[in-house]
Amino acid sequence: MPAATRPNLPPRQLSTTSGDYCSSNTPEIRKYLGTYGLTPPAVESFEVQSQRCLRLLAMKTTPIEKFQYLVHLKATNVHLFYRVLGENIKELTPLIYTPTVGEACVRWHEIWTQPEGMYLSWSDRGHLRQILDNWPHDVDITVLTDGSRILGLGDLGVNGMGIPVGKLALYTACAGIRPDGTLPLCLDLGTSNKALREDPLYMGSRTPKVTAEQEKEFLDELMAALTDKWPSIVIQFEDFKNPFPAIERYQNNYTMFNDDVQGTGAVIVGGFINAIKASGVPVKDHKAIFLGAGSAGVGVAKQIVEFFKKEGLTEEEARRKFWFVDSNGLVTQDRGDKLAEHKVYFARDDNNGRQYQSLGRLIDYVQPTILMGLSTIGGAFTKDILQKMAKLNDRPIVFPLSNPSSKSECTFEEAVINTEGRCLFASGSPFPAMEWDGKLLTPGQGNNMYVFPGIGLGAIISKAVSVTQDMIYASAESLSTSLNKQEVADGWLYPDIRRIREVSVVVTRGVIRAAQKNGVDRAIELRELSDAQLDSYIKERMYDPYNERENIGDEVNQLIATASGMNGHANGVNGISAGVAHL
Ligand SMILES: NC(=O)c1ccc[n+]([C@@H]2O[C@H](COP(=O)([O-])OP(=O)(O)OC[C@H]3O[C@@H](n4cnc5c(N)ncnc54)[C@H](O)[C@@H]3O)[C@@H](O)[C@H]2O)c1
Ligand SMILES: O=C(O)C[C@H](O)C(=O)O
Ligand SMILES: [Mg+2]
């Protein structure tokens, strides 16, 4: 076949990142692009490409090398990346997200190779709206961090960019938000991490973190700029050290939510509802100890209060079911230190002057049915602690939720062994299944990845003006109903992550219905749809990498179609795309 020139086509800059050299491009596409002869001759199917990706991945020996390969794949062939991810979601999520993303953030300044997302610095204030014009796409959703509390790893400054990037990849993989509708955003407001500031490879401002007041001023400008540029944008706050003022400050005026407080609260309630059922203990008899009284711990407890209220408890009865422990011991009203505002609601006043410093002693005193960990203290649920829980309860509820794995309060194996296989378990980071007493036990993963994609998609599709408490709670309830018969029969607390796209549809529907109930939806035509119709509507709007051409881009399709005397897309042109969508 003669190598073709590019008849009737304007000059085009070829690019390695837009699929111009993709091995699935047919000879016709290669000719039109002028890449004929510049790639190996085979025209490859997705299966073959995928096989190569998985082999390449298997050749990488460390999680961080695998992470880097996947970053490269996303940058060079985005649809292939999402196909491979979608088909191997259980295996690959721990590589692009928690726990590997934790190590990637710690080493971001060493492993960075290519730009992803946007960085906005303190010195940019006054110009944020202008800078947003540099972003080349229309944005549906952004994940925003200042890097100040990355997982349980502390302040990592602009190294925290890995988190918005990872979360948004899950928005696409789990809820089908178009990749080019996502904006990872990292604020460069200085960092309290002295070692990073002094590291020659660090890529952020080498100044201490700005004050809380200055950060508010910056965020006020940013929220206005984002919404001016993209009026329907959904803004997710992530991994801020002190996120409490942000929710109160912005939730009524912007479509925003804080994933660590609200998303985490919802995902834990979702699994918790199932754990309570499985425990056999009536709601009124449960008592919970929380190790860690930070944004996530208090966020989770507040959502559980809502659940207890729906189950018939008064707010006062619900509130009194919690005992919080922070780095100074049991959170009480008479502890002698000034409690942070968010802890006051749960501070105990019935401790008779006793200040419990040790978790073990507190367990003896409270006799809890539930033990939650959001403390960032890896291994805090020791053998002794777990055995106490097992002695007190037939089915102790044990949720070590801190991330990444190294910060988990215990592993699944430790929990199973020390409770003789009886615990109802969910952890923030993934752990492998294990055999116990001839049975395969599978751990639940209580990670906000089960809900944030559906909260975001629900807010986008309903065009919500704000994200209400009812929308958050609806995501939890919907999640708890999304298990199939087999998962329920097997005693799982969360659905199989391999079904995450189906689960996200259920969560999205619940979120949209709650937006409608609260009257914050602007897409009011959706109110008329039945649940089945709404589900179809949601699915139709979800990005599906199998329906995308192999990265040849609309521009090239258009040119091919035009050159062939056809209108619109290249579907059917000389068989060019006949197979492309399903190669
Ligand atoms: N599973 C999930 O989906 C999920 C979601 C959000 C956060 N998290 C994890 O939860 C953890 C906490 O996040 P956060 O935003 O609340 O952080 P935070 O910094 O606001 O809170 C940490 C809390 O732990 C307490 N703490 C620290 N050392 C302690 C000790 N030795 N004993 C008892 N308490 C101690 C602190 O006093 C504070 O109350 C992180 O590891 C994060 O990765 C998990
Ligand atoms: O990022 C995660 O895996 C969950 C959560 O948002 C966290 O901060 O730990
Ligand atoms: Mg987080």
XYZ file of C-alpha atoms and ligand atoms in Angstrom:
637
model
C 0.000 0.000 0.000
C 1.510 3.374 -0.935
C 2.174 5.598 1.981
C -0.339 8.366 1.712
C 0.215 12.027 1.977
C -2.436 14.128 3.629
C -4.657 15.327 0.775
C -6.964 18.245 1.400
C -5.937 18.516 4.996
C -4.545 21.553 6.735
C -1.197 21.115 8.493
C -1.602 19.472 11.838
C 0.859 19.245 14.688
C 1.191 15.564 15.512
C 1.189 14.742 19.156
C 2.135 11.678 21.142
C -0.452 12.503 23.770
C -3.547 12.620 21.590
C -3.341 9.138 20.176
C -1.890 10.108 16.777
C 0.508 7.193 17.077
C -2.018 4.809 18.632
C -1.584 1.215 17.481
C -5.315 0.815 16.896
C -5.380 3.516 14.213
C -6.307 1.951 10.899
C -4.134 2.473 7.814
C -6.654 5.062 6.593
C -6.350 7.062 9.779
C -2.571 6.784 9.712
C -2.534 8.054 6.136
C -4.691 11.018 6.951
C -2.639 11.820 9.970
C 0.601 11.402 8.119
C 1.754 8.800 10.626
C 1.683 5.960 8.136
C 4.971 4.107 8.532
C 5.778 5.830 11.786
C 4.193 3.179 13.989
C 4.583 -0.602 13.928
C 2.407 -2.013 11.132
C -0.110 -4.050 13.171
C -3.554 -2.581 13.745
C -4.307 -3.744 17.226
C -7.508 -4.590 19.017
C -8.182 -3.384 22.523
C -7.622 -6.881 23.878
C -4.096 -6.956 22.498
C -3.314 -3.446 23.707
C -4.701 -4.295 27.109
C -2.632 -7.467 27.278
C 0.505 -5.428 26.635
C -0.443 -2.904 29.318
C -0.986 -5.637 31.885
C 2.279 -7.337 30.944
C 4.166 -4.075 31.217
C 2.557 -3.507 34.579
C 3.569 -6.966 35.750
C 7.186 -6.215 34.772
C 7.295 -3.261 37.157
C 8.383 -4.498 40.515
C 7.297 -1.807 42.974
C 3.879 -0.167 43.417
C 5.392 3.239 42.652
C 6.797 1.991 39.325
C 3.359 0.621 38.468
C 1.846 3.978 39.478
C 4.244 5.776 37.152
C 3.468 3.484 34.256
C -0.271 4.099 34.721
C 0.313 7.883 34.823
C 2.148 7.538 31.528
C -0.645 5.432 30.014
C -3.293 7.975 31.042
C -1.287 10.793 29.500
C -0.671 9.002 26.211
C -3.875 7.014 25.658
C -6.620 8.124 27.970
C -9.411 5.859 26.661
C -7.182 2.804 26.788
C -6.237 3.750 30.353
C -9.894 3.875 31.405
C -10.686 0.617 29.629
C -7.834 -1.177 31.342
C -8.731 0.437 34.669
C -12.420 -0.393 34.299
C -11.732 -4.038 33.562
C -9.245 -4.402 36.419
C -10.660 -1.929 38.909
C -10.083 -4.062 41.992
C -6.449 -4.703 41.138
C -5.583 -1.254 39.785
C -7.403 1.078 42.192
C -4.830 0.478 44.948
C -2.145 1.539 42.443
C -3.653 4.792 41.211
C -5.318 5.691 44.519
C -4.992 4.682 48.180
C -2.559 3.342 49.323
C 0.023 3.864 46.510
C -1.037 7.473 45.912
C 0.183 8.137 49.468
C 3.716 7.093 48.594
C 3.451 8.951 45.286
C 2.595 12.167 47.157
C 5.450 11.728 49.609
C 7.796 11.375 46.615
C 5.953 13.634 44.125
C 8.887 16.035 43.829
C 11.187 13.108 42.950
C 8.937 11.231 40.537
C 7.192 14.095 38.723
C 7.540 13.822 34.955
C 4.611 15.591 33.350
C 2.066 18.273 34.130
C -1.391 17.247 35.327
C -3.911 19.672 36.810
C -3.441 23.291 37.868
C -1.404 24.925 40.627
C -2.403 28.273 42.102
C -0.005 30.096 44.405
C -0.478 32.637 47.146
C 1.384 35.130 44.955
C -1.271 34.617 42.241
C -4.053 36.161 44.323
C -5.850 38.937 42.539
C -5.382 37.082 39.246
C -6.969 33.688 39.872
C -9.842 34.192 37.434
C -7.397 35.097 34.642
C -5.194 32.083 35.334
C -8.177 29.733 35.098
C -8.455 30.815 31.453
C -5.289 28.814 30.807
C -7.152 25.557 31.450
C -7.957 24.148 28.010
C -11.278 22.386 28.754
C -14.729 23.043 30.144
C -14.889 21.755 33.675
C -17.757 19.889 35.389
C -15.943 19.095 38.609
C -12.767 20.005 40.432
C -11.033 18.385 43.400
C -9.159 20.961 45.393
C -6.490 20.496 48.060
C -3.949 22.681 49.826
C -1.910 19.558 50.563
C -1.980 20.233 54.295
C -3.305 16.815 55.472
C -2.595 14.252 52.804
C -4.170 10.975 54.006
C -2.534 10.365 57.390
C 0.832 11.582 56.085
C 0.742 15.216 57.182
C 1.455 18.415 55.264
C 2.982 17.620 51.869
C 2.499 21.020 50.205
C 2.105 20.814 46.422
C 3.183 17.172 46.530
C -0.469 16.698 47.514
C -1.456 17.075 43.841
C -1.514 13.264 43.610
C -4.747 13.257 45.603
C -6.916 15.426 43.281
C -5.457 13.577 40.296
C -6.246 10.158 41.843
C -9.724 11.122 43.065
C -10.669 12.533 39.669
C -9.458 9.392 37.891
C -11.931 7.541 40.115
C -14.683 10.039 39.246
C -14.171 8.990 35.637
C -13.698 5.273 36.244
C -16.463 4.867 38.847
C -19.090 7.405 37.788
C -18.264 8.125 34.179
C -17.491 11.816 34.462
C -15.701 12.758 31.254
C -11.916 12.906 31.789
C -11.725 16.321 30.158
C -14.483 17.607 32.455
C -12.269 17.145 35.501
C -9.805 19.637 36.973
C -7.253 18.583 39.617
C -6.376 21.719 41.571
C -3.578 22.165 44.076
C -3.135 25.318 46.130
C 0.426 26.395 46.722
C 0.030 28.359 49.927
C 3.355 27.414 51.475
C 3.927 24.355 53.614
C 4.713 23.619 57.230
C 6.863 20.717 55.993
C 10.365 22.084 56.530
C 12.120 19.088 54.975
C 10.210 19.590 51.732
C 10.796 23.344 51.743
C 14.513 22.649 51.932
C 14.543 19.866 49.357
C 16.066 21.138 46.089
C 13.561 19.092 44.079
C 10.465 20.486 45.821
C 8.255 22.241 43.258
C 6.138 24.556 45.431
C 6.763 27.852 47.206
C 9.478 27.536 49.814
C 7.613 29.538 52.424
C 5.788 28.541 55.600
C 2.048 27.937 55.264
C -0.027 31.138 55.112
C -2.294 31.886 58.085
C -5.859 30.538 58.315
C -7.203 34.058 57.668
C -5.049 34.434 54.559
C -6.182 31.022 53.329
C -9.818 32.056 53.717
C -9.143 35.216 51.738
C -7.511 33.149 48.982
C -10.324 30.589 48.935
C -12.983 33.327 48.776
C -11.367 34.628 45.598
C -10.906 31.135 44.179
C -14.499 29.978 44.782
C -15.822 33.091 43.044
C -13.335 32.693 40.170
C -14.154 29.015 39.595
C -17.875 29.659 39.541
C -17.514 32.678 37.296
C -15.487 30.684 34.798
C -17.654 27.522 34.957
C -21.066 28.453 36.446
C -22.207 24.827 37.065
C -18.925 23.581 38.494
C -18.964 21.151 41.442
C -16.128 21.824 43.889
C -14.847 19.053 46.158
C -12.575 19.982 49.056
C -10.045 17.281 49.889
C -7.384 16.721 52.511
C -7.406 20.165 54.111
C -5.994 20.248 57.617
C -8.856 22.290 58.957
C -11.824 22.008 56.668
C -14.585 22.954 59.072
C -14.890 26.629 58.185
C -14.976 25.790 54.474
C -18.252 23.870 54.622
C -19.974 26.498 56.725
C -18.499 29.310 54.707
C -19.325 28.059 51.223
C -22.036 25.413 51.265
C -24.956 27.789 50.763
C -23.425 29.809 47.966
C -21.524 27.245 45.934
C -22.009 23.678 44.724
C -19.362 22.264 47.027
C -18.774 19.521 49.560
C -15.936 18.311 51.723
C -15.199 14.708 50.948
C -13.256 13.960 54.134
C -16.050 15.185 56.369
C -19.211 14.548 54.354
C -18.162 11.819 51.885
C -16.453 9.831 54.621
C -19.442 10.267 56.933
C -21.707 8.942 54.203
C -19.595 5.958 53.205
C -19.175 4.835 56.777
C -22.894 5.178 57.505
C -23.554 3.140 54.345
C -21.492 0.193 55.633
C -22.460 0.845 59.231
C -26.183 0.369 58.495
C -25.340 -3.128 57.255
C -22.981 -3.808 60.166
C -25.668 -2.828 62.686
C -28.104 -5.255 61.035
C -25.509 -8.040 61.075
C -24.505 -7.388 64.695
C -27.907 -8.506 65.971
C -27.772 -5.732 68.605
C -30.655 -3.211 68.583
C -29.657 0.338 67.642
C -30.487 1.694 71.107
C -27.906 -0.635 72.710
C -24.923 0.347 70.600
C -22.029 2.397 71.978
C -19.131 3.711 69.915
C -15.556 4.655 70.750
C -13.803 6.785 68.140
C -10.020 6.939 68.196
C -9.316 10.249 66.449
C -11.494 13.340 66.807
C -10.450 15.185 63.666
C -12.417 16.269 60.642
C -13.107 12.737 59.455
C -13.953 11.251 62.873
C -16.413 13.976 63.780
C -17.816 13.977 60.220
C -18.513 10.236 60.472
C -20.092 10.492 63.938
C -22.370 13.339 62.852
C -23.721 11.250 59.967
C -24.233 8.297 62.308
C -26.223 10.600 64.622
C -28.516 11.251 61.643
C -28.903 7.502 61.132
C -29.646 6.899 64.834
C -32.273 9.653 64.718
C -33.956 8.015 61.740
C -33.991 4.804 63.791
C -36.032 6.524 66.503
C -33.455 7.934 68.939
C -33.648 11.559 70.022
C -30.675 13.712 69.039
C -29.541 13.767 72.660
C -29.716 9.955 72.941
C -27.827 9.630 69.653
C -25.110 12.111 70.625
C -24.459 10.329 73.894
C -23.593 7.066 72.155
C -20.137 8.403 71.251
C -16.896 8.595 73.200
C -14.095 10.357 71.352
C -10.391 9.980 72.038
C -7.837 12.396 70.611
C -4.102 12.815 71.219
C -4.902 14.128 74.749
C -7.169 11.235 75.743
C -10.952 11.057 76.177
C -12.633 14.216 74.921
C -14.440 15.608 77.980
C -15.795 18.971 78.973
C -13.596 19.100 82.083
C -10.318 18.047 80.518
C -8.670 21.364 81.163
C -7.612 22.200 77.629
C -9.573 24.386 75.250
C -11.419 21.981 72.993
C -11.490 22.736 69.281
C -14.973 23.877 68.323
C -15.861 20.757 66.364
C -15.168 18.480 69.356
C -17.459 20.279 71.804
C -20.664 18.636 70.533
C -19.398 15.150 71.463
C -17.431 16.081 74.610
C -18.544 13.924 77.575
C -19.789 15.421 80.811
C -20.451 12.122 82.617
C -16.861 11.041 83.280
C -17.002 11.992 86.979
C -13.717 13.805 86.753
C -11.867 10.793 85.350
C -9.681 11.413 82.330
C -9.091 8.196 80.427
C -5.697 8.337 78.749
C -5.549 4.756 77.579
C -7.829 3.207 74.986
C -7.836 -0.120 76.854
C -9.122 1.459 80.074
C -11.745 3.407 78.187
C -13.003 0.198 76.560
C -13.322 -1.406 80.005
C -15.322 1.614 81.196
C -17.587 2.164 78.163
C -17.987 -1.476 77.011
C -18.491 -0.419 73.380
C -20.030 -2.412 70.535
C -18.238 -0.267 67.963
C -14.586 0.781 67.599
C -13.707 3.296 64.891
C -10.212 4.491 63.990
C -9.604 7.839 62.296
C -6.487 8.719 64.247
C -3.631 8.295 61.707
C -1.984 5.989 64.272
C -1.004 2.747 62.535
C -1.383 -0.326 64.773
C -3.341 1.504 67.522
C -5.854 -1.362 67.700
C -3.489 -3.806 69.340
C -4.058 -7.479 70.031
C -5.187 -6.572 73.542
C -7.688 -3.960 72.297
C -9.138 -6.310 69.688
C -9.436 -9.153 72.180
C -11.305 -6.871 74.572
C -13.770 -6.040 71.792
C -14.198 -9.750 71.050
C -14.847 -10.524 74.703
C -17.512 -7.847 74.984
C -19.371 -8.641 71.764
C -20.525 -11.555 69.611
C -19.949 -9.455 66.498
C -17.759 -6.474 67.390
C -17.822 -3.682 64.821
C -14.208 -2.715 64.118
C -13.497 -0.046 61.486
C -9.804 1.004 61.264
C -10.305 3.783 58.734
C -7.017 5.705 58.660
C -5.072 5.779 55.380
C -2.812 4.702 53.835
C -2.272 1.067 54.910
C 0.698 1.975 57.130
C -1.596 4.231 59.194
C -4.445 1.728 59.497
C -5.226 1.108 63.167
C -5.017 -2.658 62.469
C -4.922 -5.023 59.518
C -7.745 -7.348 58.517
C -5.684 -10.339 59.540
C -5.069 -8.923 63.032
C -8.766 -8.157 63.443
C -9.843 -11.620 62.299
C -7.321 -13.522 64.420
C -7.947 -11.530 67.591
C -11.734 -11.685 67.346
C -11.768 -15.331 66.229
C -13.220 -14.355 62.873
C -16.275 -12.675 64.441
C -15.610 -8.993 63.727
C -17.639 -6.871 61.336
C -14.757 -5.136 59.628
C -14.138 -2.274 57.236
C -10.861 -0.430 56.669
C -10.013 2.726 54.746
C -7.207 1.059 52.775
C -7.594 -2.286 51.030
C -6.513 -5.554 52.683
C -6.505 -9.031 51.129
C -9.188 -11.618 51.857
C -8.148 -14.471 54.148
C -9.238 -17.936 55.186
C -10.559 -18.523 58.648
C -12.049 -21.733 59.913
C -12.371 -23.098 56.376
C -14.173 -19.978 55.125
C -12.913 -17.162 52.924
C -13.449 -13.860 54.727
C -13.437 -10.667 52.644
C -12.758 -7.293 54.295
C -15.008 -4.326 53.600
C -13.311 -1.183 52.325
C -14.880 1.791 54.077
C -13.430 4.354 51.750
C -15.197 7.440 50.466
C -14.537 6.229 46.900
C -17.878 4.394 47.157
C -19.816 7.664 47.423
C -17.942 10.723 46.202
C -18.260 9.740 42.515
C -22.064 9.475 42.880
C -22.328 12.668 44.946
C -20.389 14.544 42.270
C -22.295 13.040 39.333
C -25.635 13.591 41.088
C -24.780 17.251 41.662
C -23.651 17.671 38.044
C -26.656 15.948 36.462
C -29.254 17.647 38.672
C -27.387 20.961 38.202
C -27.657 21.424 41.954
C -27.031 24.946 43.237
C -25.699 23.476 46.471
C -24.892 20.094 47.991
C -27.277 19.625 50.909
C -27.038 17.403 53.976
C -29.968 15.371 52.564
C -27.994 14.716 49.371
C -25.057 13.456 51.412
C -27.249 11.280 53.598
C -29.022 9.920 50.514
C -25.673 8.746 49.156
C -25.168 6.693 52.339
C -28.619 5.160 52.289
C -28.386 4.373 48.586
C -25.000 2.750 49.091
C -26.373 0.536 51.858
C -29.096 -0.752 49.502
C -26.767 -1.389 46.587
C -25.509 -4.824 47.650
C -26.759 -7.729 45.553
C -28.217 -10.929 47.013
C -24.918 -12.781 46.992
C -23.080 -9.941 48.748
C -25.791 -9.801 51.410
C -25.711 -13.589 51.801
C -21.933 -13.477 52.215
C -22.287 -10.895 54.971
C -20.514 -8.111 53.097
C -20.876 -4.549 54.354
C -20.035 -2.916 51.023
C -20.682 -4.060 47.468
C -17.958 -5.596 45.350
C -15.786 -2.791 44.030
C -15.932 -4.465 40.613
C -19.581 -3.332 40.426
C -18.713 0.278 41.241
C -20.240 1.758 38.076
C -23.601 0.096 38.835
C -23.339 1.195 42.461
C -22.555 4.759 41.399
C -25.789 4.855 39.362
C -27.777 3.918 42.487
C -25.919 6.512 44.581
C -26.308 9.172 41.867
C -30.058 8.551 41.655
C -30.415 8.888 45.438
C -28.440 12.148 45.382
C -30.548 13.578 42.544
C -33.793 12.651 44.300
C -32.607 14.383 47.477
C -31.625 17.486 45.462
C -35.143 17.501 44.013
C -36.713 17.098 47.458
C -34.666 20.050 48.722
C -35.464 22.115 45.614
C -31.799 22.802 44.846
C -31.939 21.137 41.400
C -31.886 23.293 38.294
C -32.509 20.371 35.884
C -36.155 20.334 36.966
C -37.278 18.292 33.940
C -35.712 15.255 35.671
C -38.323 15.433 38.434
C -40.859 13.859 36.061
C -38.766 10.735 35.395
C -39.489 7.397 37.066
C -36.558 5.748 38.867
C -35.975 3.431 35.913
C -36.036 6.368 33.502
C -33.694 8.341 35.726
C -31.268 5.403 35.862
C -31.235 5.246 32.039
C -30.725 8.995 31.864
C -27.745 8.762 34.246
C -26.200 5.847 32.333
C -26.534 7.639 29.011
C -24.573 10.552 30.405
C -21.752 8.448 31.765
C -18.488 8.495 29.846
C -17.828 5.054 28.460
C -14.317 4.497 27.112
C -15.675 1.782 24.814
C -17.767 4.331 22.968
C -14.805 6.566 22.350
C -12.642 6.401 19.324
C -9.109 5.391 20.023
C -7.831 8.828 20.733
C -7.804 9.953 17.157
C -9.772 12.942 18.290
C -12.836 14.623 16.878
C -10.705 17.001 14.891
C -9.191 14.200 12.814
C -12.512 12.416 12.434
C -14.020 15.588 11.150
C -11.238 16.062 8.664
C -11.527 12.498 7.415
C -15.276 12.817 7.097
C -14.993 16.103 5.268
C -12.301 14.795 2.942
C -14.525 11.817 2.152
C -17.428 14.091 1.340
C -19.362 13.079 4.399
C -20.805 15.159 7.164
C -20.150 14.700 10.846
C -18.165 11.919 12.354
C -16.145 9.365 10.538
C -18.402 6.518 11.536
C -18.488 4.212 8.599
C -15.895 6.030 6.468
C -14.108 3.269 4.604
C -14.576 1.155 7.646
C -12.292 3.492 9.551
C -14.355 3.543 12.649
C -16.507 0.547 11.981
C -14.374 -1.186 14.416
C -12.725 1.654 16.182
C -15.311 1.982 18.907
C -15.019 -1.671 19.810
C -11.557 -2.553 18.700
N -11.581 5.765 55.042
C -11.819 6.937 54.520
O -12.560 7.056 53.526
C -11.185 8.148 55.130
C -11.718 9.403 54.835
C -11.147 10.539 55.429
C -10.053 10.405 56.237
N -9.540 9.175 56.475
C -8.348 9.017 57.301
O -8.622 9.419 58.614
C -7.432 9.892 59.217
C -7.745 11.184 59.959
O -8.166 12.177 59.068
P -8.669 13.595 59.609
O -9.007 14.435 58.448
O -9.704 13.415 60.647
O -7.329 14.125 60.278
P -7.170 15.122 61.480
O -5.749 15.511 61.514
O -8.221 16.190 61.395
O -7.516 14.227 62.780
C -6.685 13.267 63.358
C -7.190 13.007 64.762
O -6.445 11.956 65.345
C -6.078 12.335 66.659
N -4.878 11.658 67.095
C -3.593 11.886 66.707
N -2.757 11.098 67.419
C -3.533 10.376 68.253
C -3.251 9.413 69.235
N -2.006 9.013 69.497
N -4.281 8.869 69.910
C -5.549 9.246 69.662
N -5.876 10.162 68.741
C -4.873 10.721 68.048
C -5.887 13.837 66.588
O -5.958 14.407 67.869
C -7.069 14.218 65.703
O -8.220 14.337 66.495
C -6.398 10.015 58.102
O -5.508 8.932 58.171
C -7.210 9.899 56.839
O -6.475 9.266 55.810
C -10.078 8.054 55.947
O -8.136 9.266 50.015
C -8.642 8.292 50.582
O -8.326 7.126 50.321
C -9.737 8.473 51.572
C -9.774 9.755 52.290
O -10.212 10.813 51.497
C -8.551 10.095 53.073
O -8.231 11.272 53.151
O -7.953 9.187 53.657
Mg -9.231 12.621 51.835
